[in-house]
């Protein structure tokens, strides 16, 4: 093999940074938390009605942080309005769909929360159905916006939207469990611990599914095309090893999984720790997926 | 020649690819790497033509060394926007700020661009950049995305792009690929042309004669960087602040850099907020 070395190239940036990774995480937590909120009023599981309001308010509060991140991330912040103007809207751009979903999802979950507060089952269910659909679409879009970049070896896989959706579900439950625990300590209205244990069980199923998807992705990168193989070696196992291997897989998935299948799940502290680790771990995924996915190309 | 599958390929809402379609133009550039001497006149000409700020480029010349002593050779590869027939940047832009001209130019509308950098993420060729906030000529746009225009302002007057004009080796050749008498189509019929990342289906309009795999392959560009290039790039990332870019320095802990990156982003907010405030003042009071 002939030796060769690249001696000069101009420098390129990773175009999307931490603000976008935090945004993806927040949107995930909001939609995940909202889906739990809908279990009672939309899907008719009565015992979840007691936490519906806390869950939807958590979804709203977390979503409120999103516009500030997104708008200030733009080169021209005031022009965020263009994203909502019909004459600018671009049907083939995933972000056009995403901004539409965010806009309507925010309104829908606020209206839903109102009907939950005034105890109006009909409208809570109707608006709830719309909100659940929007929540799922919104979370899928965050994956699609990363997926539809054919030049990004690590992102350009059909698994991306599902990984984002599963991550959203488990991180949403994780944050919600922590919020409910704080609510139990501070407010007179208490949530039964058995309900939280049940949510932790859902979270565990999500963890297993996420691990399965990650395994498929691992196989793809390990035995994929040249870019994926090098991406696996230098991005996943190299520069982004901490967010990928440690934060996401070990801290965010494996440790909580072992907590939730061991006797530790009988202790409050065990479940709370698992919830915290899952929420933090999913952020690790957002970091390597957004910033790691673009890393290799900056040298091209 | 037109590929029979490509004739029917539509591209979302965008202008269909024009390569090989009768009655249309398909402007293209062929870069004959046998003639490139790596003088970078094209880079200078491009910078001068558009007053491009420091740190960003519309065209550049990548360079490498190959072979083992004493049989070695220095290799070059000019790079620019490929004006793809099926441009991912155009497809993904949420505001239609970037669009495809019927003659094949992929162009940018600064007044529509919101600076979201979706197109930079989408472009497989690093052909786009965000114009920095500070620019010598205050009348030129800032903080929107920019790219090569194939010098449409010159081409429409019958001139060739500035980089082609400046190329001392005559390595850059420009013309209409759909015109059988143009120099580019004659070259296309007699030489072997290669394009960057053909597997992505972007159908680039910039092709190379005598392209070296070492410079054309993306993973190879990473694995075979010289130590100096690696150090310089790491310095560049380390010293870069703000604009919310997600650069991570190799060999240093990742998460502190992610946090520092967030910090950089937060520091840009007051400047951007001032810009928003100024826009309001200009709009309502001037
Ligand atoms: S090279 Fe990049 S910027 Fe140029 S047309 Fe193709 S995808 Fe767009
Ligand atoms: S930065 Fe401008 S051109 Fe690029 S995708 Fe965003 S709006 Fe479109």
Coordinates of C-alpha atoms and ligand atoms in Angstrom, one line a residue:
Chain A
X1 CA 0.0 0.0 0.0
X2 CA 1.3 3.4 -1.0
X3 CA 1.8 5.9 1.8
X4 CA -0.1 9.1 1.7
X5 CA -0.7 12.0 4.0
X6 CA -3.1 15.0 3.8
X7 CA -1.0 18.1 4.5
X8 CA -3.4 21.0 3.9
X9 CA -7.0 21.6 4.1
X10 CA -9.1 24.6 5.2
X11 CA -10.9 24.2 8.5
X12 CA -14.6 23.5 8.8
X13 CA -17.0 23.7 11.7
X14 CA -19.5 21.3 13.1
X15 CA -22.5 23.4 12.1
X16 CA -24.8 22.4 15.0
X17 CA -23.5 22.5 18.5
X18 CA -24.5 22.0 22.1
X19 CA -27.6 24.3 21.9
X20 CA -29.1 21.9 19.3
X21 CA -28.2 18.8 21.3
X22 CA -29.9 20.4 24.4
X23 CA -32.9 21.3 22.3
X24 CA -33.3 17.8 21.1
X25 CA -33.1 16.5 24.7
X26 CA -35.6 19.0 26.0
X27 CA -38.1 18.3 23.2
X28 CA -37.7 14.6 23.9
X29 CA -38.3 15.0 27.7
X30 CA -41.4 17.2 26.9
X31 CA -43.0 14.8 24.5
X32 CA -42.1 11.7 26.6
X33 CA -43.6 13.3 29.7
X34 CA -46.7 14.4 27.8
X35 CA -47.3 10.9 26.5
X36 CA -47.5 9.7 30.1
X37 CA -49.9 12.5 30.9
X38 CA -52.2 11.3 28.1
X39 CA -52.4 7.8 29.5
X40 CA -55.3 8.8 31.8
X41 CA -57.3 11.2 29.8
X42 CA -56.8 9.9 26.3
X43 CA -56.2 6.2 26.8
X44 CA -58.6 5.8 29.7
X45 CA -56.2 4.3 32.3
X46 CA -57.9 5.9 35.3
X47 CA -55.0 5.7 37.8
X48 CA -52.9 7.9 35.5
X49 CA -55.3 10.8 35.8
X50 CA -53.8 11.7 39.1
X51 CA -50.5 12.6 37.5
X52 CA -51.8 13.9 34.2
X53 CA -51.6 17.6 35.2
X54 CA -48.1 17.3 36.7
X55 CA -46.9 15.5 33.6
X56 CA -48.5 18.0 31.2
X57 CA -47.2 21.0 33.1
X58 CA -43.7 19.4 33.2
X59 CA -44.1 19.1 29.4
X60 CA -45.1 22.7 29.0
X61 CA -42.4 24.1 31.3
X62 CA -39.7 22.2 29.6
X63 CA -40.9 23.2 26.2
X64 CA -40.9 26.8 27.2
X65 CA -37.1 26.6 27.3
X66 CA -36.9 25.5 23.7
X67 CA -37.7 28.7 21.8
X68 CA -34.9 30.6 23.5
X69 CA -32.4 27.9 22.5
X70 CA -33.7 27.6 19.0
X71 CA -34.1 31.3 18.2
X72 CA -30.8 32.4 19.6
X73 CA -29.1 29.7 17.8
X74 CA -30.1 31.2 14.5
X75 CA -27.7 33.5 12.7
X76 CA -30.6 35.9 12.3
X77 CA -32.8 35.4 15.4
X78 CA -35.7 37.6 14.3
X79 CA -36.1 35.7 11.1
X80 CA -37.4 32.6 13.1
X81 CA -40.8 34.0 12.0
X82 CA -40.0 33.0 8.4
X83 CA -40.3 29.4 9.5
X84 CA -44.0 29.9 10.0
X85 CA -44.8 32.0 6.9
X86 CA -46.6 30.0 4.2
X87 CA -44.6 31.7 1.4
X88 CA -41.3 30.5 2.9
X89 CA -42.4 27.1 4.1
X90 CA -40.6 24.3 2.3
X91 CA -42.3 20.9 2.2
X92 CA -39.1 18.9 1.5
X93 CA -37.3 20.5 4.5
X94 CA -37.7 18.4 7.7
X95 CA -37.2 21.6 9.7
X96 CA -40.2 23.2 8.1
X97 CA -42.3 20.4 9.4
X98 CA -40.5 20.4 12.8
X99 CA -41.2 24.1 13.4
X100 CA -44.9 23.6 12.4
X101 CA -45.1 20.6 14.8
X102 CA -43.5 22.6 17.7
X103 CA -45.8 25.5 17.2
X104 CA -49.0 23.4 17.2
X105 CA -47.8 21.0 19.9
X106 CA -47.1 23.9 22.3
X107 CA -50.5 25.3 21.8
X108 CA -52.2 21.9 22.0
X109 CA -50.5 20.8 25.3
X110 CA -51.4 24.2 26.9
X111 CA -55.0 23.8 25.8
X112 CA -55.0 20.2 27.0
X113 CA -53.7 21.2 30.4
X114 CA -56.4 23.8 30.7
X115 CA -59.1 21.1 30.1
X116 CA -57.5 18.8 32.6
X117 CA -57.5 21.6 35.1
X118 CA -61.2 22.4 34.5
X119 CA -61.9 18.7 34.5
X120 CA -63.6 18.5 31.1
X121 CA -63.1 14.8 30.0
X122 CA -64.4 15.3 26.4
X123 CA -62.2 18.1 25.3
X124 CA -59.3 16.8 27.3
X125 CA -59.5 13.6 25.3
X126 CA -60.0 15.4 22.0
X127 CA -57.2 17.8 22.4
X128 CA -55.2 15.1 24.1
X129 CA -55.4 12.8 21.0
X130 CA -54.2 15.7 18.7
X131 CA -51.4 16.4 21.2
X132 CA -50.2 12.8 21.3
X133 CA -50.1 12.7 17.5
X134 CA -48.1 16.0 17.4
X135 CA -45.8 14.8 20.2
X136 CA -44.9 11.6 18.3
X137 CA -44.5 13.5 15.0
X138 CA -42.4 16.2 16.8
X139 CA -40.1 13.6 18.3
X140 CA -39.8 11.7 15.0
X141 CA -38.9 14.9 13.2
X142 CA -35.9 15.5 15.5
X143 CA -34.6 12.1 14.3
X144 CA -35.5 12.7 10.6
X145 CA -33.8 16.1 10.5
X146 CA -30.6 14.3 11.5
X147 CA -31.3 11.2 9.3
X148 CA -31.9 13.0 6.0
X149 CA -28.3 14.0 5.6
X150 CA -26.8 11.4 3.3
X151 CA -23.2 12.6 3.9
X152 CA -23.4 12.0 7.6
X153 CA -22.4 8.3 7.9
X154 CA -23.5 7.9 11.5
X155 CA -26.8 9.7 11.3
X156 CA -28.0 8.6 7.9
X157 CA -29.9 5.5 9.1
X158 CA -33.6 4.7 9.2
X159 CA -33.1 3.8 12.9
X160 CA -32.6 7.4 13.8
X161 CA -36.2 8.5 14.3
X162 CA -36.9 5.4 16.4
X163 CA -33.8 5.9 18.6
X164 CA -35.0 9.5 19.1
X165 CA -38.5 8.4 19.9
X166 CA -37.4 5.7 22.4
X167 CA -35.0 8.1 24.0
X168 CA -37.7 10.7 24.4
X169 CA -40.0 8.2 26.0
X170 CA -37.5 7.0 28.6
X171 CA -36.0 10.4 29.4
X172 CA -39.6 11.8 29.7
X173 CA -40.5 9.2 32.2
X174 CA -37.2 9.6 34.0
X175 CA -37.7 13.4 34.5
X176 CA -41.3 12.9 35.4
X177 CA -40.5 10.4 38.1
X178 CA -38.1 13.0 39.6
X179 CA -40.7 15.7 39.3
X180 CA -43.3 13.6 41.0
X181 CA -40.9 12.7 43.8
X182 CA -40.3 16.4 44.4
X183 CA -44.1 17.1 44.2
X184 CA -44.6 14.4 46.9
X185 CA -42.2 16.1 49.2
X186 CA -43.4 19.7 48.7
X187 CA -47.2 19.6 47.9
X188 CA -50.1 18.1 49.8
X189 CA -51.4 16.2 46.8
X190 CA -49.4 12.9 46.9
X191 CA -48.9 10.5 44.1
X192 CA -48.9 6.8 45.0
X193 CA -45.6 5.2 44.9
X194 CA -47.0 2.1 43.2
X195 CA -47.8 4.3 40.2
X196 CA -44.2 5.5 40.0
X197 CA -43.1 1.9 40.2
X198 CA -45.3 1.1 37.3
X199 CA -43.8 4.0 35.3
X200 CA -40.4 2.7 36.1
X201 CA -41.5 -0.6 34.6
X202 CA -42.5 1.2 31.4
X203 CA -39.1 2.9 31.4
X204 CA -37.4 -0.5 31.7
X205 CA -39.2 -1.8 28.7
X206 CA -38.1 1.4 26.8
X207 CA -34.5 0.8 28.0
X208 CA -34.5 -2.7 26.6
X209 CA -35.9 -1.5 23.3
X210 CA -33.3 1.3 23.2
X211 CA -30.5 -1.2 23.8
X212 CA -31.8 -3.4 21.0
X213 CA -31.9 -0.4 18.6
X214 CA -28.4 0.6 19.7
X215 CA -27.2 -2.9 19.1
X216 CA -28.5 -2.8 15.5
X217 CA -26.9 0.6 15.0
X218 CA -23.6 -0.8 16.5
X219 CA -23.7 -3.7 14.0
X220 CA -24.3 -1.2 11.2
X221 CA -21.4 1.0 12.1
X222 CA -19.1 -1.9 12.9
X223 CA -19.7 -3.7 9.6
X224 CA -21.1 -0.9 7.4
X225 CA -19.4 1.1 4.7
X226 CA -16.0 2.7 5.0
X227 CA -17.3 5.9 6.5
X228 CA -19.4 4.1 9.1
X229 CA -16.5 1.8 10.1
X230 CA -14.1 4.7 10.5
X231 CA -16.9 6.7 12.2
X232 CA -17.3 3.8 14.7
X233 CA -13.6 3.8 15.4
X234 CA -12.8 7.4 15.6
X235 CA -16.1 9.0 16.7
X236 CA -18.0 6.5 18.8
X237 CA -15.0 4.7 20.3
X238 CA -12.7 7.7 20.0
X239 CA -13.5 11.4 20.4
X240 CA -17.1 10.8 21.5
X241 CA -16.5 7.7 23.6
X242 CA -17.6 9.3 26.8
X243 CA -21.1 10.5 25.7
X244 CA -21.6 7.3 23.6
X245 CA -20.2 4.5 25.6
X246 CA -20.1 5.8 29.2
X247 CA -22.9 8.4 29.4
X248 CA -25.5 6.7 27.1
X249 CA -24.8 3.0 27.2
X250 CA -23.3 2.3 30.6
X251 CA -24.6 5.2 32.8
X252 CA -27.9 5.8 30.9
X253 CA -29.0 2.3 30.0
X254 CA -27.1 -0.6 31.5
X255 CA -26.9 0.6 35.1
X256 CA -30.6 1.7 35.3
X257 CA -31.5 -1.6 33.7
X258 CA -29.7 -3.6 36.4
X259 CA -31.2 -1.4 39.1
X260 CA -34.7 -2.0 37.7
X261 CA -34.3 -5.8 37.4
X262 CA -32.6 -6.2 40.8
X263 CA -34.1 -6.0 44.3
X264 CA -32.9 -2.4 44.3
X265 CA -36.1 -1.5 42.5
X266 CA -38.0 -2.0 45.8
X267 CA -36.2 1.0 47.2
X268 CA -37.3 4.5 46.4
X269 CA -33.7 5.6 46.0
X270 CA -33.1 2.8 43.5
X271 CA -35.9 4.0 41.2
X272 CA -35.0 7.6 41.6
X273 CA -31.4 6.9 40.8
X274 CA -32.4 4.9 37.7
X275 CA -34.7 7.8 36.6
X276 CA -31.9 10.3 37.0
X277 CA -29.4 8.2 35.1
X278 CA -31.7 7.5 32.2
X279 CA -32.5 11.2 31.8
X280 CA -28.8 12.1 31.9
X281 CA -27.8 9.2 29.6
X282 CA -30.3 10.2 26.9
X283 CA -28.5 13.6 26.8
X284 CA -25.3 11.7 26.0
X285 CA -27.0 10.2 23.0
X286 CA -28.1 13.6 21.8
X287 CA -24.5 14.9 22.1
X288 CA -22.9 12.2 20.0
X289 CA -25.7 12.0 17.6
X290 CA -25.7 15.7 16.8
X291 CA -22.0 16.7 17.2
X292 CA -20.4 13.4 16.6
X293 CA -22.4 12.7 13.4
X294 CA -20.8 15.8 11.8
X295 CA -17.3 15.3 13.2
X296 CA -15.6 13.2 10.5
X297 CA -16.7 15.5 7.7
X298 CA -15.0 18.6 9.1
X299 CA -11.7 17.1 7.9
X300 CA -12.9 16.5 4.3
Chain B
X1 CA -25.3 11.5 -22.0
X2 CA -28.5 11.6 -20.1
X3 CA -29.1 8.6 -17.8
X4 CA -32.6 7.3 -18.6
X5 CA -33.4 6.9 -14.9
X6 CA -32.3 10.4 -14.2
X7 CA -34.7 11.9 -16.7
X8 CA -37.7 10.9 -14.6
X9 CA -36.1 11.7 -11.2
X10 CA -38.0 14.6 -9.6
X11 CA -36.6 16.4 -6.7
X12 CA -39.3 17.5 -4.3
X13 CA -40.5 21.0 -5.1
X14 CA -37.2 21.9 -6.8
X15 CA -36.1 22.4 -10.3
X16 CA -35.4 19.0 -11.8
X17 CA -31.9 18.1 -12.7
X18 CA -31.0 19.5 -16.2
X19 CA -28.0 17.4 -17.1
X20 CA -28.5 15.9 -20.6
X21 CA -31.9 17.4 -21.1
X22 CA -32.4 19.0 -24.5
X23 CA -33.0 22.7 -24.6
X24 CA -31.6 23.3 -21.1
X25 CA -28.2 24.4 -19.9
X26 CA -26.1 22.5 -17.4
X27 CA -23.2 24.6 -16.3
X28 CA -20.3 22.5 -15.1
X29 CA -16.7 22.7 -14.1
X30 CA -14.1 20.1 -15.0
X31 CA -10.9 20.3 -13.0
X32 CA -7.9 18.7 -14.7
X33 CA -5.7 17.8 -11.7
X34 CA -2.8 16.9 -14.0
X35 CA -2.5 20.7 -14.6
X36 CA -3.1 22.0 -11.1
X37 CA 0.1 23.2 -9.5
X38 CA -1.4 24.1 -6.1
X39 CA -0.7 27.9 -6.4
X40 CA -4.0 28.8 -4.9
X41 CA -4.6 31.7 -7.3
X42 CA -8.2 30.5 -7.5
X43 CA -8.6 30.9 -3.7
X44 CA -7.3 34.5 -3.9
X45 CA -9.4 35.4 -6.9
X46 CA -12.5 34.1 -5.2
X47 CA -11.8 36.0 -2.0
X48 CA -11.2 39.2 -4.0
X49 CA -14.3 38.8 -6.2
X50 CA -16.7 38.6 -3.3
X51 CA -14.7 40.2 -0.4
X52 CA -15.0 36.9 1.6
X53 CA -14.1 37.4 5.2
X54 CA -11.2 35.7 7.0
X55 CA -11.7 32.1 8.1
X56 CA -14.2 31.1 5.5
X57 CA -13.9 30.0 1.9
X58 CA -16.0 29.4 -1.2
X59 CA -13.2 27.5 -2.8
X60 CA -10.0 26.0 -1.5
X61 CA -7.2 23.7 -2.6
X62 CA -6.7 20.5 -0.5
X63 CA -3.2 19.1 -0.6
X64 CA -1.4 15.9 0.2
X65 CA 1.8 13.9 -0.3
X66 CA 1.7 10.3 -1.7
X67 CA 4.2 7.6 -2.4
X68 CA 7.3 6.5 -0.4
X69 CA 10.7 8.2 -0.7
X70 CA 12.2 8.6 -3.3
X71 CA 9.1 8.0 -5.4
X72 CA 6.8 10.7 -4.0
X73 CA 4.4 13.1 -5.4
X74 CA 2.5 16.2 -4.1
X75 CA -1.2 16.0 -4.9
X76 CA -3.8 18.8 -5.1
X77 CA -7.5 19.0 -5.3
X78 CA -9.4 22.3 -5.7
X79 CA -12.7 22.1 -3.9
X80 CA -15.9 24.2 -4.2
X81 CA -19.6 23.8 -4.2
X82 CA -20.5 21.0 -6.7
X83 CA -23.7 22.7 -7.8
X84 CA -25.3 19.3 -7.5
X85 CA -28.1 18.4 -9.8
X86 CA -29.9 17.0 -6.8
X87 CA -28.7 19.2 -4.0
X88 CA -29.4 18.0 -0.4
X89 CA -28.8 21.6 0.8
X90 CA -31.7 22.9 -1.3
X91 CA -34.0 20.0 -0.3
X92 CA -33.4 20.5 3.5
X93 CA -33.5 24.3 3.7
X94 CA -36.7 25.3 5.7
X95 CA -37.2 28.7 4.1
X96 CA -36.3 28.1 0.4
X97 CA -33.4 30.5 1.0
X98 CA -31.2 28.3 -1.2
X99 CA -32.5 27.2 -4.5
X100 CA -31.6 25.7 -7.8
X101 CA -31.5 27.9 -10.9
X102 CA -32.8 26.2 -14.1
X103 CA -29.3 26.3 -15.7
X104 CA -27.8 24.4 -12.8
X105 CA -26.5 27.0 -10.4
X106 CA -27.3 26.4 -6.7
X107 CA -27.8 29.9 -5.3
X108 CA -28.4 31.6 -2.0
X109 CA -31.0 34.3 -1.1
X110 CA -29.5 36.2 1.8
X111 CA -32.7 38.0 2.6
X112 CA -34.5 34.7 3.2
X113 CA -31.7 32.9 5.0
X114 CA -32.3 32.6 8.8
X115 CA -28.8 31.2 9.5
X116 CA -30.1 27.9 10.8
X117 CA -27.2 26.0 9.2
X118 CA -29.4 23.1 8.2
X119 CA -27.8 23.3 4.7
X120 CA -24.3 23.2 6.2
X121 CA -25.3 20.0 8.0
X122 CA -26.9 18.6 4.8
X123 CA -24.1 19.4 2.3
X124 CA -21.9 16.4 2.0
X125 CA -19.0 18.5 0.7
X126 CA -18.4 21.2 3.3
X127 CA -19.2 23.7 0.5
X128 CA -21.1 26.2 2.8
X129 CA -20.1 28.5 5.5
X130 CA -21.8 31.0 7.9
X131 CA -20.6 34.5 7.2
X132 CA -19.0 35.8 10.4
X133 CA -20.7 38.6 12.3
X134 CA -17.9 41.1 11.6
X135 CA -17.2 42.1 8.0
X136 CA -15.1 45.0 6.6
X137 CA -17.9 46.2 4.3
X138 CA -20.8 46.9 6.5
X139 CA -23.2 46.7 3.6
X140 CA -22.6 43.1 2.9
X141 CA -24.6 40.4 4.6
X142 CA -23.4 38.7 7.9
X143 CA -24.6 35.7 9.9
X144 CA -26.3 34.1 7.0
X145 CA -25.0 31.1 5.0
X146 CA -22.9 31.7 1.9
X147 CA -21.5 29.5 -0.8
X148 CA -20.0 29.5 -4.3
X149 CA -22.3 30.9 -7.0
X150 CA -20.3 29.6 -10.0
X151 CA -19.9 33.4 -10.5
X152 CA -23.4 33.6 -12.1
X153 CA -22.9 37.4 -12.4
X154 CA -20.0 36.8 -14.7
X155 CA -21.3 33.8 -16.6
X156 CA -24.5 35.7 -17.5
X157 CA -22.2 38.3 -19.2
X158 CA -20.4 35.6 -21.1
X159 CA -17.4 35.4 -18.8
X160 CA -16.0 32.4 -17.0
X161 CA -16.0 32.3 -13.2
X162 CA -13.3 34.2 -11.4
X163 CA -11.3 31.1 -10.3
X164 CA -11.3 29.8 -13.8
X165 CA -10.0 33.1 -15.1
X166 CA -7.3 33.2 -12.5
X167 CA -6.1 29.6 -12.8
X168 CA -2.5 29.7 -14.0
X169 CA -2.3 26.1 -15.0
X170 CA -5.5 26.1 -17.0
X171 CA -6.7 23.3 -14.7
X172 CA -10.2 24.7 -14.2
X173 CA -12.5 24.5 -17.3
X174 CA -16.0 25.8 -17.2
X175 CA -18.9 25.5 -19.6
X176 CA -22.3 24.1 -20.5
X177 CA -22.2 20.3 -20.3
X178 CA -25.4 20.1 -22.4
X179 CA -23.7 21.8 -25.3
X180 CA -21.8 19.2 -27.3
X181 CA -19.3 21.8 -28.6
X182 CA -18.3 23.1 -25.2
X183 CA -14.8 22.3 -23.9
X184 CA -16.3 20.6 -20.8
X185 CA -18.4 18.2 -22.9
X186 CA -15.5 17.4 -25.2
X187 CA -13.4 16.6 -22.1
X188 CA -16.2 14.6 -20.7
X189 CA -16.3 12.5 -23.9
X190 CA -12.6 11.8 -24.1
X191 CA -11.3 11.7 -20.5
X192 CA -12.3 9.7 -17.4
X193 CA -14.1 12.1 -15.0
X194 CA -14.7 11.4 -11.4
X195 CA -16.9 13.2 -8.9
X196 CA -16.9 13.4 -5.1
X197 CA -19.1 10.9 -3.3
X198 CA -21.0 9.7 -6.3
X199 CA -22.8 7.1 -4.2
X200 CA -24.9 9.8 -2.5
X201 CA -26.8 10.5 -5.7
X202 CA -26.2 14.3 -5.6
X203 CA -25.0 14.3 -9.2
X204 CA -22.2 16.9 -8.8
X205 CA -21.4 19.3 -11.6
X206 CA -17.8 19.6 -10.6
X207 CA -15.8 16.7 -11.9
X208 CA -12.1 15.9 -11.8
X209 CA -9.6 14.4 -14.2
X210 CA -6.9 12.4 -12.5
X211 CA -8.4 12.6 -9.0
X212 CA -6.5 11.0 -6.3
X213 CA -8.4 8.6 -4.0
X214 CA -6.5 9.9 -1.0
X215 CA -7.9 13.4 -1.4
X216 CA -11.4 12.3 -2.6
X217 CA -12.2 9.9 0.2
X218 CA -13.7 11.4 3.4
X219 CA -12.6 8.8 6.0
X220 CA -9.2 8.7 4.5
X221 CA -8.9 12.4 4.9
X222 CA -9.3 11.9 8.6
X223 CA -7.2 8.9 9.2
X224 CA -4.2 10.2 7.1
X225 CA -3.9 13.8 8.3
X226 CA -0.4 15.0 8.9
X227 CA 0.4 15.7 12.6
X228 CA 0.8 19.4 11.8
X229 CA -2.6 19.6 10.1
X230 CA -4.1 17.8 13.1
X231 CA -2.5 20.2 15.6
X232 CA -3.5 23.3 13.6
X233 CA -7.1 22.1 13.3
X234 CA -7.2 21.4 17.0
X235 CA -5.8 24.9 17.7
X236 CA -8.5 26.3 15.4
X237 CA -11.2 24.5 17.3
X238 CA -9.8 25.3 20.7
X239 CA -9.6 29.0 19.9
X240 CA -12.9 29.3 18.3
X241 CA -15.6 30.9 20.4
X242 CA -19.3 31.6 19.9
X243 CA -21.6 31.1 16.9
X244 CA -22.9 27.9 18.5
X245 CA -20.6 25.6 16.5
X246 CA -20.1 22.2 18.0
X247 CA -16.3 21.7 17.5
X248 CA -14.7 19.2 19.8
X249 CA -10.9 19.0 20.1
X250 CA -9.5 15.5 19.7
X251 CA -7.6 14.1 22.7
X252 CA -9.2 16.4 25.3
X253 CA -12.2 15.4 27.5
X254 CA -15.4 15.8 25.6
X255 CA -18.0 16.9 28.1
X256 CA -16.1 20.0 29.4
X257 CA -15.9 21.1 25.8
X258 CA -19.6 20.5 25.3
X259 CA -20.3 22.7 28.4
X260 CA -17.8 25.3 27.1
X261 CA -19.6 25.2 23.8
X262 CA -22.9 26.0 25.5
X263 CA -21.1 28.8 27.4
X264 CA -19.9 30.2 24.1
X265 CA -23.4 30.1 22.7
X266 CA -24.8 31.9 25.7
X267 CA -22.2 34.6 25.2
X268 CA -23.4 35.3 21.7
X269 CA -27.0 36.0 22.9
X270 CA -26.4 39.7 24.1
X271 CA -24.8 40.5 20.7
X272 CA -27.7 38.9 18.8
X273 CA -30.2 40.6 21.1
X274 CA -28.6 43.9 20.3
X275 CA -29.0 43.2 16.6
X276 CA -32.7 42.4 17.2
X277 CA -33.1 45.6 19.2
X278 CA -31.4 47.7 16.5
X279 CA -33.7 46.1 13.9
X280 CA -36.8 47.2 15.9
X281 CA -35.4 50.7 16.3
X282 CA -34.6 51.0 12.6
X283 CA -38.0 49.7 11.6
X284 CA -40.1 51.9 13.9
X285 CA -38.1 55.0 14.4
X286 CA -36.0 55.6 11.3
Ligands
LIG1 S1 -22.0 20.8 -3.0 FE1 -23.2 21.1 -1.1 S2 -23.8 23.3 -1.2 FE2 -23.2 22.7 -3.3 S3 -25.1 22.1 -4.3 FE3 -24.1 20.2 -3.5 S4 -25.1 19.9 -1.5 FE4 -25.5 22.1 -2.1
LIG2 S1 -28.9 28.5 6.9 FE1 -30.2 29.7 5.4 S2 -29.9 28.6 3.4 FE2 -29.1 27.3 5.0 S3 -30.9 26.0 5.5 FE3 -31.0 27.7 7.0 S4 -32.3 29.2 6.0 FE4 -31.7 27.7 4.4

